[in-house]
PDB file of C-alpha atoms in Angstrom:
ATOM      1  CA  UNK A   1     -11.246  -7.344   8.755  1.00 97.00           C
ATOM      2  CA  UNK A   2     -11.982  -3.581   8.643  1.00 98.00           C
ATOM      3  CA  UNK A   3     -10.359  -1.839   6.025  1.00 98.00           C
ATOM      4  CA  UNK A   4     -10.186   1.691   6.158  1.00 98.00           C
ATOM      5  CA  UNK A   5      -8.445   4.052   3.120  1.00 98.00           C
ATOM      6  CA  UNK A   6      -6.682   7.185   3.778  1.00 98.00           C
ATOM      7  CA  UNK A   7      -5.738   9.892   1.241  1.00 98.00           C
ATOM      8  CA  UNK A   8      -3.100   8.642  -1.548  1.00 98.00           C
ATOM      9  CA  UNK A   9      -1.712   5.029  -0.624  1.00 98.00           C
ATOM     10  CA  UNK A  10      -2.089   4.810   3.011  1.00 98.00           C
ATOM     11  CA  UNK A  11      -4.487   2.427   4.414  1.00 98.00           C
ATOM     12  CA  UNK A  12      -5.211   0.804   8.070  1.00 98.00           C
ATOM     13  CA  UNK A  13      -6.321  -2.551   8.801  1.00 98.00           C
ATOM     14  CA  UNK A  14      -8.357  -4.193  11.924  1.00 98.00           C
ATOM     15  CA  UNK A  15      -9.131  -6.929  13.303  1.00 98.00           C
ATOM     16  CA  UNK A  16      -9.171  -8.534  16.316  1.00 97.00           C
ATOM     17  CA  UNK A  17      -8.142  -5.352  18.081  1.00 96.00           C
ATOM     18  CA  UNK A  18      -5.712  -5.348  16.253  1.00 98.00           C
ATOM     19  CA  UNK A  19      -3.897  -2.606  13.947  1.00 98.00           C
ATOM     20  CA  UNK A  20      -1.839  -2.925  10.811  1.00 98.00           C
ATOM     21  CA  UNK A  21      -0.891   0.209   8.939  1.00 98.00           C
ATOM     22  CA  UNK A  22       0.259  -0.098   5.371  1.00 98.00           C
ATOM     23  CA  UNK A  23       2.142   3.197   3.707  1.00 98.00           C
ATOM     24  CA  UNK A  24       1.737   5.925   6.068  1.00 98.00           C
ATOM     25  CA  UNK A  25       3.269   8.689   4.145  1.00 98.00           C
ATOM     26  CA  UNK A  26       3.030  12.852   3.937  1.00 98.00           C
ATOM     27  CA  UNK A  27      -0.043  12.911   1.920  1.00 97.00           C
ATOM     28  CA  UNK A  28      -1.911  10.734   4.045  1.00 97.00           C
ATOM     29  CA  UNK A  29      -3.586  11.571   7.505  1.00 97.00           C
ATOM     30  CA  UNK A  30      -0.423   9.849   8.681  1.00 97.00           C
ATOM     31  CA  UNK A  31      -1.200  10.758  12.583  1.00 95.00           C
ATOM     32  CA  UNK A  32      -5.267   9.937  12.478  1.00 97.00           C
ATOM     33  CA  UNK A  33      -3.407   6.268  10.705  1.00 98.00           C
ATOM     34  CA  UNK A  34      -0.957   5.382  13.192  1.00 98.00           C
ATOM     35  CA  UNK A  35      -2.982   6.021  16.242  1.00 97.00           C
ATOM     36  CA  UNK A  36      -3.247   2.493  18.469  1.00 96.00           C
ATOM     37  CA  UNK A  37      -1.245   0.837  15.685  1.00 98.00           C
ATOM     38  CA  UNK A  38       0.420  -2.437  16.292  1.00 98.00           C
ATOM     39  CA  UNK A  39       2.406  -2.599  13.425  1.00 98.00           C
ATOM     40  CA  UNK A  40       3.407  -0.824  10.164  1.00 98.00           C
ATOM     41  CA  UNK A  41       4.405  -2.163   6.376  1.00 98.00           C
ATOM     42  CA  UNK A  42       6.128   0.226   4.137  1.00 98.00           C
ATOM     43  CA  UNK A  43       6.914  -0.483   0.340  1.00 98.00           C
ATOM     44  CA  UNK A  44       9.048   1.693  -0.281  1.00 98.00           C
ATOM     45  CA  UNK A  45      11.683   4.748   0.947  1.00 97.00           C
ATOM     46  CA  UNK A  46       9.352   8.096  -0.929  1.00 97.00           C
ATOM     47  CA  UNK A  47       7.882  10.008   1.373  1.00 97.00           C
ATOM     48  CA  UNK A  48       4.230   9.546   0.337  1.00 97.00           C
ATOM     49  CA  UNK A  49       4.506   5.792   1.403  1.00 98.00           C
ATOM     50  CA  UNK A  50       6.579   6.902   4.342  1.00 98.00           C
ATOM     51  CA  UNK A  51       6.413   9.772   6.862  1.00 98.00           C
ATOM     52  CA  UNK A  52       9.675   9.731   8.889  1.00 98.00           C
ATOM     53  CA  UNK A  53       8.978  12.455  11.088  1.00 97.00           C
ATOM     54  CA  UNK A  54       5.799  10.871  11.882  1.00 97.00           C
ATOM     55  CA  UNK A  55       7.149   6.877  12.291  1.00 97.00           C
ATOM     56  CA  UNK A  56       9.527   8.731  14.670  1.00 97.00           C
ATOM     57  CA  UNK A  57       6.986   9.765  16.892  1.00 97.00           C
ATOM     58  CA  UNK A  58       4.954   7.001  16.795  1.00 97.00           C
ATOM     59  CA  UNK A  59       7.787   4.815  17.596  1.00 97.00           C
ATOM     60  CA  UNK A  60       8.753   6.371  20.707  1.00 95.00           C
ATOM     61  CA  UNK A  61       5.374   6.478  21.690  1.00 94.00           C
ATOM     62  CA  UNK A  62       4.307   3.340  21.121  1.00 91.00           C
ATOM     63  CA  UNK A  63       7.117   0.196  23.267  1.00 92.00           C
ATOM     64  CA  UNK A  64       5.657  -2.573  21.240  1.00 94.00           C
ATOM     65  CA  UNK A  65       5.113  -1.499  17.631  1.00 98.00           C
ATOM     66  CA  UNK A  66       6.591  -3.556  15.058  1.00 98.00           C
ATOM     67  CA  UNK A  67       8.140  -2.147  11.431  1.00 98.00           C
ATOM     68  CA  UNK A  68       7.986  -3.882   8.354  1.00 98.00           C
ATOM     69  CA  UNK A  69      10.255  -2.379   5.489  1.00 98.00           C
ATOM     70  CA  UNK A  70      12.882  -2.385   3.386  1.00 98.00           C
ATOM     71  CA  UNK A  71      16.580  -2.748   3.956  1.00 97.00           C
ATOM     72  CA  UNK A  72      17.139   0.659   3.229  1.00 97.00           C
ATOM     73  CA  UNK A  73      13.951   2.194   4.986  1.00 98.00           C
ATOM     74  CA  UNK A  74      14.894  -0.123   7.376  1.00 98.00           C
ATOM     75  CA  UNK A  75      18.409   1.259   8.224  1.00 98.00           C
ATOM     76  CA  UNK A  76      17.201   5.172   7.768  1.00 98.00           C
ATOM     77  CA  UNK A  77      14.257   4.250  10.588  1.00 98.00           C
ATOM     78  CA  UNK A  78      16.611   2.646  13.023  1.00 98.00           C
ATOM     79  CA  UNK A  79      19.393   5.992  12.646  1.00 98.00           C
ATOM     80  CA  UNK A  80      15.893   8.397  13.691  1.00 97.00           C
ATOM     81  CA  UNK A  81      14.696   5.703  15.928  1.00 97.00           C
ATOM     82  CA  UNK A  82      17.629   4.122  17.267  1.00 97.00           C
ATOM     83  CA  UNK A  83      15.912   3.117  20.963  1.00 96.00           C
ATOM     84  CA  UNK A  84      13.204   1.229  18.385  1.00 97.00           C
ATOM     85  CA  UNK A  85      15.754  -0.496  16.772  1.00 97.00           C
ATOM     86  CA  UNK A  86      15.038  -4.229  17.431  1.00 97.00           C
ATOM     87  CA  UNK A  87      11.615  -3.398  16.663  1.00 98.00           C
ATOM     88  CA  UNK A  88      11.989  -2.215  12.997  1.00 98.00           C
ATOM     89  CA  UNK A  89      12.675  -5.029  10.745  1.00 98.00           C
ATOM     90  CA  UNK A  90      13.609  -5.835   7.094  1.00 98.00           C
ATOM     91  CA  UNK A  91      11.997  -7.591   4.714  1.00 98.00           C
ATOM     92  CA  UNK A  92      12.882  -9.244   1.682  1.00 96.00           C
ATOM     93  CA  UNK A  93      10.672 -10.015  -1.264  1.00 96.00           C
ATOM     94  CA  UNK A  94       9.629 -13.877  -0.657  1.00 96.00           C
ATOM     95  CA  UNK A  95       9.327 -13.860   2.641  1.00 97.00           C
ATOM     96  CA  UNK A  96       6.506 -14.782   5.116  1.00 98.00           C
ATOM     97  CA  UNK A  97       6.142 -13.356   8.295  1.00 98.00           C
ATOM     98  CA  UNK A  98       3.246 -11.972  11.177  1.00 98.00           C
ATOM     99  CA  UNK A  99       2.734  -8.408  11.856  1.00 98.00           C
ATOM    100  CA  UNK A 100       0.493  -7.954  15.222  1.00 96.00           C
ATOM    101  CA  UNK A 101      -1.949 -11.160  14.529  1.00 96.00           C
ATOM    102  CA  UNK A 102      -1.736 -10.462  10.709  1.00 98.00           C
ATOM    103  CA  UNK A 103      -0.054 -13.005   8.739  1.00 98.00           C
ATOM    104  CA  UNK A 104       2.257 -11.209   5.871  1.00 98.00           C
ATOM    105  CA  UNK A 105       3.251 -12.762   2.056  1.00 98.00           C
ATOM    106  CA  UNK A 106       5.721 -10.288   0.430  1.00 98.00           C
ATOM    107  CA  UNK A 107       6.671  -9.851  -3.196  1.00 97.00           C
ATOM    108  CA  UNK A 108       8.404  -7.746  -5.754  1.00 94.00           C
ATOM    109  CA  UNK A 109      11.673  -6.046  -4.912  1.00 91.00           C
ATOM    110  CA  UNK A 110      11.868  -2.987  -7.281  1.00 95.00           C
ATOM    111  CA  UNK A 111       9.732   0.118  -7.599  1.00 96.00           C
ATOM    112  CA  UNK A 112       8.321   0.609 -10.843  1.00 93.00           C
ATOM    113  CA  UNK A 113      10.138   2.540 -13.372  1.00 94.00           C
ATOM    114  CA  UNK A 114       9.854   6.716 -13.740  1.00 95.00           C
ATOM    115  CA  UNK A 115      12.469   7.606 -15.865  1.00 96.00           C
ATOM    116  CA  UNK A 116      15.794   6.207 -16.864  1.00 94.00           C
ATOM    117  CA  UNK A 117      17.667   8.492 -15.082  1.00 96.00           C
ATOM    118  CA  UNK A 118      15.397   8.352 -11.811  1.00 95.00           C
ATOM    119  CA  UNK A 119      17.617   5.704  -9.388  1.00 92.00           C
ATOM    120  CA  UNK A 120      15.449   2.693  -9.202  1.00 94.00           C
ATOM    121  CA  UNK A 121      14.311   2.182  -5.711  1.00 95.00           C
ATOM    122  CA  UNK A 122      13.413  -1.217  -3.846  1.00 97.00           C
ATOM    123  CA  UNK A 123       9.746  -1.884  -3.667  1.00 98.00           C
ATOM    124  CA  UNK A 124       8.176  -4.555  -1.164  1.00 98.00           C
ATOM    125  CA  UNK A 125       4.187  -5.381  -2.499  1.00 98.00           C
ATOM    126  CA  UNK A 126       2.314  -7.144   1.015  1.00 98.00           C
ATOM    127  CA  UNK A 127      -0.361  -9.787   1.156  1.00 98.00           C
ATOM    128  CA  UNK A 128      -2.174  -9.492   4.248  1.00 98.00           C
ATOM    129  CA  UNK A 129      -4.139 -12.384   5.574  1.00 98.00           C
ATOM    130  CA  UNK A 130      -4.455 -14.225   2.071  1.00 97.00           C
ATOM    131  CA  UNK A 131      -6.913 -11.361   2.131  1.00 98.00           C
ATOM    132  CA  UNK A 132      -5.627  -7.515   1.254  1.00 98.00           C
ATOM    133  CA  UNK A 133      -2.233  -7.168  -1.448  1.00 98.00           C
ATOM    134  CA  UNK A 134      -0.949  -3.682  -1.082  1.00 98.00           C
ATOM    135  CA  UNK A 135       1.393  -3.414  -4.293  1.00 98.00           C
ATOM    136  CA  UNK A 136       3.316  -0.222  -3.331  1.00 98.00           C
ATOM    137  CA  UNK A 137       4.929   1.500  -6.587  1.00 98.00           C
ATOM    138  CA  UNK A 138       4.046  -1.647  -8.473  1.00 97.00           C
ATOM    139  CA  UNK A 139       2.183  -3.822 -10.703  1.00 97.00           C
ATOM    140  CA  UNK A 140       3.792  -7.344  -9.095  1.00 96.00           C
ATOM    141  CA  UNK A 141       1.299  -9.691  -9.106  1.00 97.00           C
ATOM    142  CA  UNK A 142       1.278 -11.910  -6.697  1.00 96.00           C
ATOM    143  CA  UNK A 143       2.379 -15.694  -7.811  1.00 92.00           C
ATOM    144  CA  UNK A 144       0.737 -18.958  -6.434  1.00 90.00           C
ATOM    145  CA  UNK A 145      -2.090 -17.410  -5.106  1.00 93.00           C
ATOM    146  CA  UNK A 146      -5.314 -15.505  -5.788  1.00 94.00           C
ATOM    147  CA  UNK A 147      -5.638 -12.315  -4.180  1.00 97.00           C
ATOM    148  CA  UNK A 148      -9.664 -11.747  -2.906  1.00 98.00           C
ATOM    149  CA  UNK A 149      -9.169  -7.893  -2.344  1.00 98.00           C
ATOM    150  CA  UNK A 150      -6.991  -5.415  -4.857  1.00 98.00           C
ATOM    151  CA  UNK A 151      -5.313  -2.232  -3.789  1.00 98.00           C
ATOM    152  CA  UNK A 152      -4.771  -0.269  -7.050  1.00 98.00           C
ATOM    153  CA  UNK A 153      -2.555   2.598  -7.847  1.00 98.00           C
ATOM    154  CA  UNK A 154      -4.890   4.392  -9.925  1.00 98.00           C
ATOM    155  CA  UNK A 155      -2.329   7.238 -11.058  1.00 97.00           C
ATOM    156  CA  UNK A 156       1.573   7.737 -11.059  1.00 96.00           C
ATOM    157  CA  UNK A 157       4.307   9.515 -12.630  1.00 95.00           C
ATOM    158  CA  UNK A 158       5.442   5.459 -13.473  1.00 96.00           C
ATOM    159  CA  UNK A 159       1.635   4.513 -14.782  1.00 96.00           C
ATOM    160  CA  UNK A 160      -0.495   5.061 -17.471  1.00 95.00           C
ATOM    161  CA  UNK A 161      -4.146   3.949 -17.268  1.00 96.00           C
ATOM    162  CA  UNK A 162      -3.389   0.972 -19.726  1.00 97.00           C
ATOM    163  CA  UNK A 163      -1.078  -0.898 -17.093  1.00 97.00           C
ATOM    164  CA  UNK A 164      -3.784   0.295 -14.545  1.00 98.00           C
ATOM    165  CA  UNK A 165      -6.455  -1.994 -16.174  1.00 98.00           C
ATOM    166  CA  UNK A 166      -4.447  -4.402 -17.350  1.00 98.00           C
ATOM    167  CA  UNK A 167      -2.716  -5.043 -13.464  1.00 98.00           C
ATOM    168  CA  UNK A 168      -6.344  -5.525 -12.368  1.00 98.00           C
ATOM    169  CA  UNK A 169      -6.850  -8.154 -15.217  1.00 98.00           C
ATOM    170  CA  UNK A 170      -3.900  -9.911 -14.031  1.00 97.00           C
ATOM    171  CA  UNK A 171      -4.671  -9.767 -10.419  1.00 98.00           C
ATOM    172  CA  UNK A 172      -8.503 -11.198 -11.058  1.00 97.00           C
ATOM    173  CA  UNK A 173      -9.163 -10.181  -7.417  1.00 98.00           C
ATOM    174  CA  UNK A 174     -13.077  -9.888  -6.453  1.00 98.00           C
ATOM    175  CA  UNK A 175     -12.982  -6.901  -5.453  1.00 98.00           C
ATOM    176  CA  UNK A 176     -10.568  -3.868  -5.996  1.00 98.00           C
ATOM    177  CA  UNK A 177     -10.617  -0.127  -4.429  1.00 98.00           C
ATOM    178  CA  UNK A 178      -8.004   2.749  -5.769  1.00 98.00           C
ATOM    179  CA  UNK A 179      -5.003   3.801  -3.788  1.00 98.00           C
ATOM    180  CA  UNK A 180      -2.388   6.340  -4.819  1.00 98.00           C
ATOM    181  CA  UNK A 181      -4.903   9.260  -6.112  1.00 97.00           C
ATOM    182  CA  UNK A 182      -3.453  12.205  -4.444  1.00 95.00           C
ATOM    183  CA  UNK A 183      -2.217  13.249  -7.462  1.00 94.00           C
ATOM    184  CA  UNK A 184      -5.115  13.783  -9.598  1.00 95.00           C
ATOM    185  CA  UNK A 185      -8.335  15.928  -9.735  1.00 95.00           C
ATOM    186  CA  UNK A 186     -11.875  14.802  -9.717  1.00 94.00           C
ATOM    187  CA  UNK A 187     -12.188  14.875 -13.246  1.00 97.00           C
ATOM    188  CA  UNK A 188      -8.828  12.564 -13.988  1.00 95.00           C
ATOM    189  CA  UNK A 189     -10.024   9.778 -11.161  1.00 96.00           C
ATOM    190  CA  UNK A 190     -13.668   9.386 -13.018  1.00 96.00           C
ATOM    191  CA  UNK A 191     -11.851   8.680 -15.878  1.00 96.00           C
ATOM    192  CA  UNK A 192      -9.469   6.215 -14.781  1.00 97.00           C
ATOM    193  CA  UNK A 193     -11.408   4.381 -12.329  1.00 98.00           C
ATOM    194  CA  UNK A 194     -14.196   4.308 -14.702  1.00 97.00           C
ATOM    195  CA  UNK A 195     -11.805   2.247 -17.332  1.00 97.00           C
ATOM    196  CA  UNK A 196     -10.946   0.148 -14.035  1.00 98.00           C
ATOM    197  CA  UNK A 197     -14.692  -0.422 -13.273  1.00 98.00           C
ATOM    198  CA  UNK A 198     -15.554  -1.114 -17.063  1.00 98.00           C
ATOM    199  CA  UNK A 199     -12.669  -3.371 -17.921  1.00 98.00           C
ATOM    200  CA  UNK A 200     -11.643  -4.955 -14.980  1.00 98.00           C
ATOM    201  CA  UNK A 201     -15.622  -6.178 -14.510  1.00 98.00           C
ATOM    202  CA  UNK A 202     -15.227  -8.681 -17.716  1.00 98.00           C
ATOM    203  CA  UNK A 203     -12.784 -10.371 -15.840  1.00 97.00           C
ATOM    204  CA  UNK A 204     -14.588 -10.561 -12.348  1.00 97.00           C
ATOM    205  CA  UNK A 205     -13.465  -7.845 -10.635  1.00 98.00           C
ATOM    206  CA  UNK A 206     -16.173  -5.313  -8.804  1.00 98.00           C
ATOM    207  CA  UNK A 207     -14.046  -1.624  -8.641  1.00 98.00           C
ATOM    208  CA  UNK A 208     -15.410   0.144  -5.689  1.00 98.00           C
ATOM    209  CA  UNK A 209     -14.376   3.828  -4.813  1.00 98.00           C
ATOM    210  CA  UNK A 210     -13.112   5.063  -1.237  1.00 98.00           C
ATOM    211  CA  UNK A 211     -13.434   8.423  -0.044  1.00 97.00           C
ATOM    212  CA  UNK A 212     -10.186   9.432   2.759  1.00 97.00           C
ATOM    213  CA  UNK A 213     -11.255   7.524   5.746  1.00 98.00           C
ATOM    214  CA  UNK A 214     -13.976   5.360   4.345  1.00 98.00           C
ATOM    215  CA  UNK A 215     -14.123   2.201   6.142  1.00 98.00           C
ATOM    216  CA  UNK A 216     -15.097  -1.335   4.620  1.00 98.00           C
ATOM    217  CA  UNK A 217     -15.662  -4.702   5.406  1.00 98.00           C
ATOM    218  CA  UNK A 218     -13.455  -6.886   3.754  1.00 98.00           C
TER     219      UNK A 218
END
């Protein structure tokens, strides 16, 4: 499938024809993402994994696209959306499902932690296609399974660059490109990715960096 990353944690997937959308949120080309989409996965309710305004429009533009999200995105998506009700759905971590020709492995259930008192949020991590795990605001790894292509999230107010590497060494996945970046400079990605491409190598895994709207084949 084609893989394409957008800025921070949004990426779009293709195949087929086909179009599956993972985290379109406010830092993210969110419009460029969602255009011809079939169907959407969010992880979680922040709003740089999810652009209401924009799933709005989209939406009730679009009679047959499907969302994917949790209970609580869910509900706030069908209140905005209410004539796209039946066509957002909830997801729980566990389940399997298909999302426009894409078949779908969740897991997790809770966004990592920021601070004690920051409310813990829910936190949905997608396997696409055996193929493509999107971990959200997480380091879940996946159980049962081996994953062949790792999003990261290079950099977070819930990371440091220790968990970074060592989610990567857990994962194992062949290859790995960075997500969730909008936060830092040039000088503060080198760094981290370049722990990511260092460490994460001994254990098999080739780090590859994305510019916004670099495609690859994956």
């Amino acid at each position: 499938m084609k893989l394409t990353k957008y800025t921070h944690a949004c990426v779009r997937l293709e195949k087929d024809g086909k179009v599956l959308v993972l985290d379109p949120g406010t830092f993210s080309e969110t419009d460029e993402a969602l255009a011809g989409a079939h169907a959407v996965l969010i992880t979680h309710e922040h709003g740089d994994h999810v652009d209401v305004p924009a799933m709005v429009k989209a939406l009730d533009a679009a009679g047959s696209l499907a969302v994917f999200a949790p209970a609580g995105v869910a509900a706030h998506l069908r209140e905005e959306a209410p004539a796209a009700a039946a066509r957002i759905h909830t997801v729980e971590p566990g389940s399997t499902f298909e999302a426009a020709g894409f078949s779908v492995r969740s897991f997790g259930g809770q966004h990592a932690l920021i601070h004690p008192q920051i409310p813990v949020v829910a936190n949905i991590g997608y396997l696409v296609d055996g193929n493509v795990y999107h971990p959200g605001d997480s380091f879940i790894v996946p159980d049962g399974l081996s994953v062949q292509t790792l999003l990261v999230p290079i950099h977070a107010p819930w990371n440091k660059a220790a968990e970074v590497v060592d989610f990567v060494i857990s994962v194992r996945a062949p290859q790995a490109f960075q997500i969730h970046d909008g936060l830092l400079n040039e000088t503060g990605l080198k760094m981290v990715e370049g722990h990511v491409t260092r460490l994460g190598g001994k254990y098999g895994t080739t780090f590859t960096h994305l510019a916004p709207r670099e495609a690859v084949e994956v």
